[in-house]
Every structure is written in C-alpha cells, then in structure tokens.
C-alpha cells in the first residue's frame, strides 16, 4: 500500500541543479513540479525540450525503481512510434543516481521532457479521446509479455483493491456522500469483484489521468504523449481504460459517450473482451471512489498538496451523475462502441423475431395487417392528439381521435418506434447521459384503440411483473412478460397503459401460451391519463425491472436503444413479415439428389431440413425456423463467425495460391499451431480434409517404420479413402464393408461403462490395454511388428467413449517398445473442445508421435493438418516430393489463424469447460428422473448420453435414442446418435455455447424424454 509516513522529498533547488549538472551532465533552469509522492523539477535547457528530474520517494522499494527503468527501456525498444519519456542516464551510464542527503541517500532519475499541453487544459473532443484510447492500446500491446518483480506490488491505486475504499469512508464527513460511495462499493463487492479474477492482467501505465496525457496544440484531435509511469503495475488490462476514462470524462456533457470513445480507440488496436467491457462502467466509478476517499484520508496529512485535490470536486460531481445512470445502459453504450451487441444475445433475439414474425399470434383479436390506414403522426406538434395529451387532457384527445377515425376510416392508430415525440417535456425526460438533452425518441410501439380492447401475447410467455403506476403520464397498469421461445435468447415484452383488471388475474410466474389474454387497454382514469392505447415494448436486457425499461430515449443513442429495446413492429405483426423462400423446395432437392448424386449419400433426420443460413450456435432453415446446433462440430466457433469470415474474405481478396510460392501465412500458422502442442511435435503439414491428413500420416508412418501393420480400436473411424476404410472398423465391419485386412489388428474399444462388472475400477485401463498387448503378440507370432497404433483421442462414432485414465500411457509404452509409432486422431476432438487442454490426448498425459486434425480447424473451411516430430519428418524426406495443391494455401492459413485468435481471445477453452460441466450436471439430474439414461459422460463440449432399456443388463435403447433425437429436432435442437447400436446421444455444441443455449438444450431434452417415455 502507499506509505503515508514518507512525505515527498524536499531537495533544495540548488542541490537538484547540482545533481543535474554533475551526475547527468545537464545544465538548465529548474522549476518545481507538483507531485503526490516524489519531488519533480523541470529543467529547461538552452537546446531541445529539456528534462524532468525526479527525486524518488524514500518509501519506494528499489525493485519498483528498477521496474520503472526496465519498463521505460522496454517501451523505448518496442513502442518507438509512441511519444513516451526516454531515460537520460548518468555520466557513468546508470539509470538512477544515488545522492547523499540528510535523511539518507536519495535516488534520482532523469527523463526527457515531453512537449505538449496536458489534456486537462485542452478541449476533450471525441476525436482526441479516441486517439487517447489508441495510444493506450498501442502502449499496452507493446507491454504484452513484459514483466518485472517490481510490477507485482500492493498499491492503493490498483483497481482490484478498490473495495478497500470502504475502510476510508469515515474520512468523508458528509453523510450523503458516504451513502453515495456505499452504493458503489456495495455493487462492486457483490457484482463486480467476483468477476475480476477471470479477466486479463498485464503491466499497465495505470495513471493516464488528464494531467499525464499530453496533446499537440498544432494537431487537433491527436495525443502527443504520455508521462509519469510512477503508478505502473501488473493489474487488470481493462483498468488502463477505466483509469483514463475516470479522469478524461470529468465535466463533460456526455461522460459515457466520452468513455466509449476511449474504449473504442483502445479496442481498435488491442481488442477488448466482452467480459472486460461489462465491468468498465463500474471500474470507472470505483477509480473515482478510490480517488475521493484517498483524498479525504490524506487531507489532514497533506492539506496543502494541490496534486491530491485537483480533481476532487469534479470527481464528486461525476460520481453523482454516474449514480443516476443505470449500469445496464452505460454498459450497452460501451459494448456497442466496440462492436459488441448492446446486451448479450440482443442481435440474436432481434433476428429471431424478424425470422419468425409470420408465425406469431396477433396482438389484437384481428390481425394488425389491416392497419394500412392506421398511422397517426403522434409526434407532430400540430396534431390535436399530441396537444391534448401534452396538456394532460385525455378526454379532448379521445374526442379528437373519435372524430379523426370517423373522418378517415381509421381502425387503429399507430405510434411507431423511433418517432420523435414533442409531448415529452417534463423534467423526468431529461437525459441522464447527455447534459442539456431530452429523451424524445419513442422506444416502443403505440396501438390506439378504444378502452377495453383486449390484447393477446403473440408467443408463449411467463409473467414477470404486474405493476401499477399512479403518477400522471405514467404507465398505469404495466405488465412485463418474459419470452423464451425455441431458438431464441430470452427477451422481454412490456405492456403499458392497461386496465387494472389484470392485477387480480395475472401473478408473477403465471404462464401464458401464445394467443392468451394479456390485458385490456385502460381508460384515462387508470392508464396514467392518456388516450386509450397500448404501449408495447421489447427489451433484450433481461435484468431490468418493468419500470427501469426506457420508454423514451435520447436521439444520439438511438442505435444502442435499437438493440436493447428493438422495434416491436414484427412482434406485433405491424406490418406482417413475409417469409421468402429461395431456391428449390425440400422435396425438389431430395428428388434431385436421388437423380444426380451418389445414392448412398445420406440425409439427416426423418424429415430433412434445408438450411439457408447459420449464425453462431444457430442454423436457420428455409422457412425461417432456427435450430440450436449441438451436433455440427465442424463450425467450432459457431456458424459464420465474423472474424473467420473476415479473415477468409480479406485474404481471398488479396491472393490465393499453392505452397510452392513463399507466403507469410503458412509459416505463421505452422508456428501458432505447433505452439499449442506438447513435446517434440514441431513439424506441420497441411491438407484440405481430415481424411487427407490421415492418409498423409499413414504414408509417414509406413516410410518411417517400413511396416504396414496397424493396430486400431474396434469401432474406430479415420476417413474416407480406401486405405483409411481399411483402418476403420466402423466402416469395414458394417454393411458393405470387406472385413478386416491382414495388416490390420483390432483391439477392444476401452469403454469403461461396458467393462465387465468384476473388473476393479483401478484396473480397467490395464485390462483393456491387454487387448493391444495381445495384438502385438499375435503380430510377433506371424513374424510381424506394429508400424503404428492409431486411435481417436476420444472415440466418437464408438459412442463418445472416454478412454480410462492411464490407458494410452500403457498402450503407447508397449507400442513403442515394439518399434511402432503412436498416432492421435484429433480430427473431431481437438482445438480446445475438452476445455482443460488444447488436445484431447493430453487428458491421458501422453505425447504422440503424430497428431492429425481437421473439421474444427477451419470453422467450416476445408483445412486439416498433420503435426509430427523432426525425426519422423526427416525419415519421410526420402527423395519423393510431397505436394498438396491447396493444403496450406494463404486463404486456408488465414482462416486457421483466425480460429486460433478467437479461441485465445475469447477464452473459449474456459467457456467449453464451464459449459460442459454445467451440461453434465444437468444431464445427471435428468438421469435421476429417467432410468433409460444408463451413462452420462463427457468433458468440455464433447458429450454423450447412453440410453439403455435396463441399467443392469445395459441393453441398448436404440429406438428410444432415435425418438429423442428426432423429438429434439422437432423442438429446434440438433444432436445425433452414435455407438455400435446408435443408442448414444452425441452432443458437440460450438465453443461459443452459452448458458442460455445450455438451458435451452436441457429444457428440450427434459421435454423430449418425458414425451418419448410417455408413449
């Protein structure tokens, strides 16, 4: 913590001048500078910008001084494009000069003076603040990988310890101010602090306040430099942005918009993560809480130090403003500024509503399609209805409305979303975001009809709130419904200005089915004093209460409100959306497939699906129905991942060619890919498919060992070429297969669930490994020896079989002892799907000689790879060239790099592990209710549920599994069945799978099991 017992040094000016001259060789005029802990002097030299002489506080440990030196040297080498302080070393080359003093030796540092004007004195435009974010992003990007023992310190200004400000509340005399701080602290402790350990940490500047940021007066909008690295430390990366925001947005009309500009500038050069942006608003506030409480604590110790109090008054003012802002709205602005959805799932919900609106039940007893004459320009200041409402004379508005309808033949009046409303003039509509601005843009849909008009929910819902607002021009009776339809993240609909009859009829938790009555339009006496109408609004921010949902918003933030509170016109059928189907019908495609394609090309599901679009975890069919994709592990990051699509398009626009030409992408990708693998797996080769990768592996193994003999696991599958079919019991033992070839030796699949009951658990791995030993012994009897042992790291078509612990370690040892190679087929299970590791073979604590991979490697793009050791690669280099026209081309490697970027950037391994644990817990709860579930297994997002007719005999429940598979499909969730008896539900959701997705999957499984069990 900061040591308050050591005040700033007080070296006399003359002695400082002598030190500058004698130790650093610098002559000039010295002027004292303000500082919190150190003593600083500006030296104005005759030539050049001059220097700053810093006398270090005696409380600062030597390692922290050395840390600053190392950091400045690192930045000088790696951030040369930035204007940052450069060290001036002593005449004898030291970064720090030690000089004698009365209280003990002092350490003195000198850096070059940075020209520019402090941001505190300049105009803080959005352009300038965006550039500040850019500078900080480039600074922190240059500091990636830099660390020093001095950076690991305890410090009051470390934002992770902001909760300790509570200990300083007694120094704040004003009770209202203490209460204000307590509200921020309570929220921080309860909702924010627990999330911080999961965020990225790095060495950061940590003090980009508006006095440490310099701008160039000659270049408006550009940051000239950054000074004072005395508060640098290892802390949260997002703290860099939060600190800059806390001081740069003081006294601005739109502080959140200013903070968004800084975050966007940072994000443009050093991408932030959603979870970091989700705490940014709170961290900005907590930096200010730290500042004002430290200032209060130190006031009696350094009351005359202006450095400590320079921002105290504006900090209190900003805290007051932030206290009045709902964090959900502020965070939405920050998220959208960086390109993320304003709220998690908001864009998906909007897309689902648009795609499915035609299937909705009407809000009114008659469908709103007849509203072509219903538009009323409610925001027009000359409109008598507007005038009457603004004057709080609803009876006049009603009379006008009746006359207007009779004259124009209007059945229904509509107040559209986004319309500017002049009626909103009271103080309650003043913006809390932008000073001097009113909230004038309507964020709902108004439907005007007579009082008593009955209103119905278009889709099923759960009642969340029933509220009565008694204030004039309030909502009157207000109902909040939550919708969780298949294929859509949950969202909320708000129904305002209703009659009070709903209070006695609806209770929180009540279930409404599509078409059920919600309420009736209220009369002016009970609807807040308005002409009878429905205010219908949607919200994708589920955490908001009914009264927190904004009915009216500021024009500058309309794009944000459009995601948080999307236009409900589609939801209400205004106007109805027509579903346009493109291409051929499903029946036509099926018929044409039979005519023009191989007849043994299979189609999934009893009722085939035609998909036309994919987005994230969802597949959308030609009729607009969305399906949660829990099966297609090719799209590892979700369908049409924007980063992958952009990487593909960007490189495709530039160049695509074969690997006989030089290109950066192939070597960059090889470096990145092999870095994820353990041991001596350092040599990569690229192909287009997993089958090609396994075929190349087979050539390598045969060349290296001189043997064709291979040991495989029963029910294994390794590819589509004939050589791989011969190594795939899943193919050669089934219909149309030719049986096992003489060079193939088949070991028992090590399925722990189906191990003999008398095998001790601790011996299961060894007992199954004996089967491999038997194959090696049989080879020896035939005068043969294994060339390779090949196994999927988690046998998939065998039924999601997780190998017993220690199995591969035993098998690899005996295969290598016999001169064979060990091959891990990771085509289905690699790239972090198991969560805890990049590769599933790592679960067994082994390192193969060769690893093959495909499917998820390119998120749907045809790309695969083989990675092996230098020894195997050298033996394969036998004079015969290996060449693959498309393997490793620039476009494919750009895609591969993007996949790795997203996995690492978005923490998808951790997400896979967390979501897998969550799903497994849910599956086990389902297992407790259904005896047909014999086994639940998996790790990360590679999961299986084995169904049996009897848990003791373990007889496969094949038909039940197929019924569940098709039943889930009917409910909008895709999965598969695998195993020798097709009795294992196979689940491989994308790595971006969320808890919302998981809950939907669990709900669908629960419903489907109940349905199938009840037949």
Tab-separated table of N, CA and C in Angstrom, residues 802 913-927 936-940 942-945 1002:
chain	number	residue	atom	x	y	z
A	802	UNK	N	-14.884	-42.125	-23.581
A	802	UNK	CA	-13.723	-41.506	-22.948
A	802	UNK	C	-12.811	-42.612	-22.416
A	913	UNK	N	-15.110	-25.686	-21.014
A	913	UNK	CA	-15.049	-26.462	-19.774
A	913	UNK	C	-16.212	-26.104	-18.860
A	914	UNK	N	-16.492	-24.800	-18.727
A	914	UNK	CA	-17.573	-24.355	-17.841
A	914	UNK	C	-18.930	-24.825	-18.352
A	915	UNK	N	-19.178	-24.655	-19.658
A	915	UNK	CA	-20.461	-25.070	-20.206
A	915	UNK	C	-20.606	-26.596	-20.177
A	916	UNK	N	-19.491	-27.306	-20.385
A	916	UNK	CA	-19.552	-28.762	-20.309
A	916	UNK	C	-19.908	-29.242	-18.915
A	917	UNK	N	-19.274	-28.649	-17.904
A	917	UNK	CA	-19.596	-29.020	-16.519
A	917	UNK	C	-21.067	-28.725	-16.213
A	918	UNK	N	-21.537	-27.578	-16.711
A	918	UNK	CA	-22.932	-27.187	-16.465
A	918	UNK	C	-23.887	-28.191	-17.124
A	919	UNK	N	-23.591	-28.577	-18.352
A	919	UNK	CA	-24.454	-29.523	-19.049
A	919	UNK	C	-24.400	-30.900	-18.401
A	920	UNK	N	-23.206	-31.350	-18.019
A	920	UNK	CA	-23.107	-32.660	-17.379
A	920	UNK	C	-23.935	-32.714	-16.094
A	921	UNK	N	-23.897	-31.626	-15.325
A	921	UNK	CA	-24.715	-31.583	-14.115
A	921	UNK	C	-26.196	-31.672	-14.465
A	922	UNK	N	-26.596	-30.989	-15.532
A	922	UNK	CA	-27.988	-31.063	-15.965
A	922	UNK	C	-28.364	-32.438	-16.473
A	923	UNK	N	-27.446	-33.077	-17.212
A	923	UNK	CA	-27.720	-34.436	-17.706
A	923	UNK	C	-27.899	-35.406	-16.541
A	924	UNK	N	-27.089	-35.236	-15.504
A	924	UNK	CA	-27.188	-36.158	-14.361
A	924	UNK	C	-28.507	-35.978	-13.612
A	925	UNK	N	-28.986	-34.743	-13.551
A	925	UNK	CA	-30.305	-34.522	-12.951
A	925	UNK	C	-31.387	-35.224	-13.786
A	926	UNK	N	-31.222	-35.152	-15.105
A	926	UNK	CA	-32.164	-35.834	-15.993
A	926	UNK	C	-32.055	-37.343	-15.820
A	927	UNK	N	-30.822	-37.822	-15.620
A	927	UNK	CA	-30.600	-39.257	-15.409
A	927	UNK	C	-31.314	-39.757	-14.155
A	936	UNK	N	-23.860	-41.005	-18.391
A	936	UNK	CA	-23.616	-39.634	-18.833
A	936	UNK	C	-22.111	-39.432	-18.818
A	937	UNK	N	-21.536	-38.982	-19.904
A	937	UNK	CA	-20.083	-38.830	-19.954
A	937	UNK	C	-19.699	-37.648	-20.836
A	938	UNK	N	-18.494	-37.178	-20.584
A	938	UNK	CA	-18.002	-36.094	-21.422
A	938	UNK	C	-17.056	-35.183	-20.673
A	939	UNK	N	-16.457	-34.296	-21.404
A	939	UNK	CA	-15.669	-33.202	-20.842
A	939	UNK	C	-15.699	-32.067	-21.840
A	940	UNK	N	-15.751	-30.856	-21.303
A	940	UNK	CA	-15.877	-29.717	-22.199
A	940	UNK	C	-17.150	-29.846	-23.005
A	942	UNK	N	-17.747	-31.985	-25.524
A	942	UNK	CA	-17.794	-33.272	-26.216
A	942	UNK	C	-18.485	-34.231	-25.252
A	943	UNK	N	-19.768	-34.500	-25.514
A	943	UNK	CA	-20.629	-35.106	-24.501
A	943	UNK	C	-21.431	-36.264	-25.077
A	944	UNK	N	-21.756	-37.216	-24.207
A	944	UNK	CA	-22.561	-38.336	-24.635
A	944	UNK	C	-23.531	-38.768	-23.551
A	945	UNK	N	-24.712	-39.219	-23.969
A	945	UNK	CA	-25.717	-39.775	-23.059
A	945	UNK	C	-26.106	-41.138	-23.613
A	1002	UNK	N	-31.067	-28.287	-22.257
A	1002	UNK	CA	-31.542	-29.094	-21.137
A	1002	UNK	C	-33.069	-29.126	-21.089
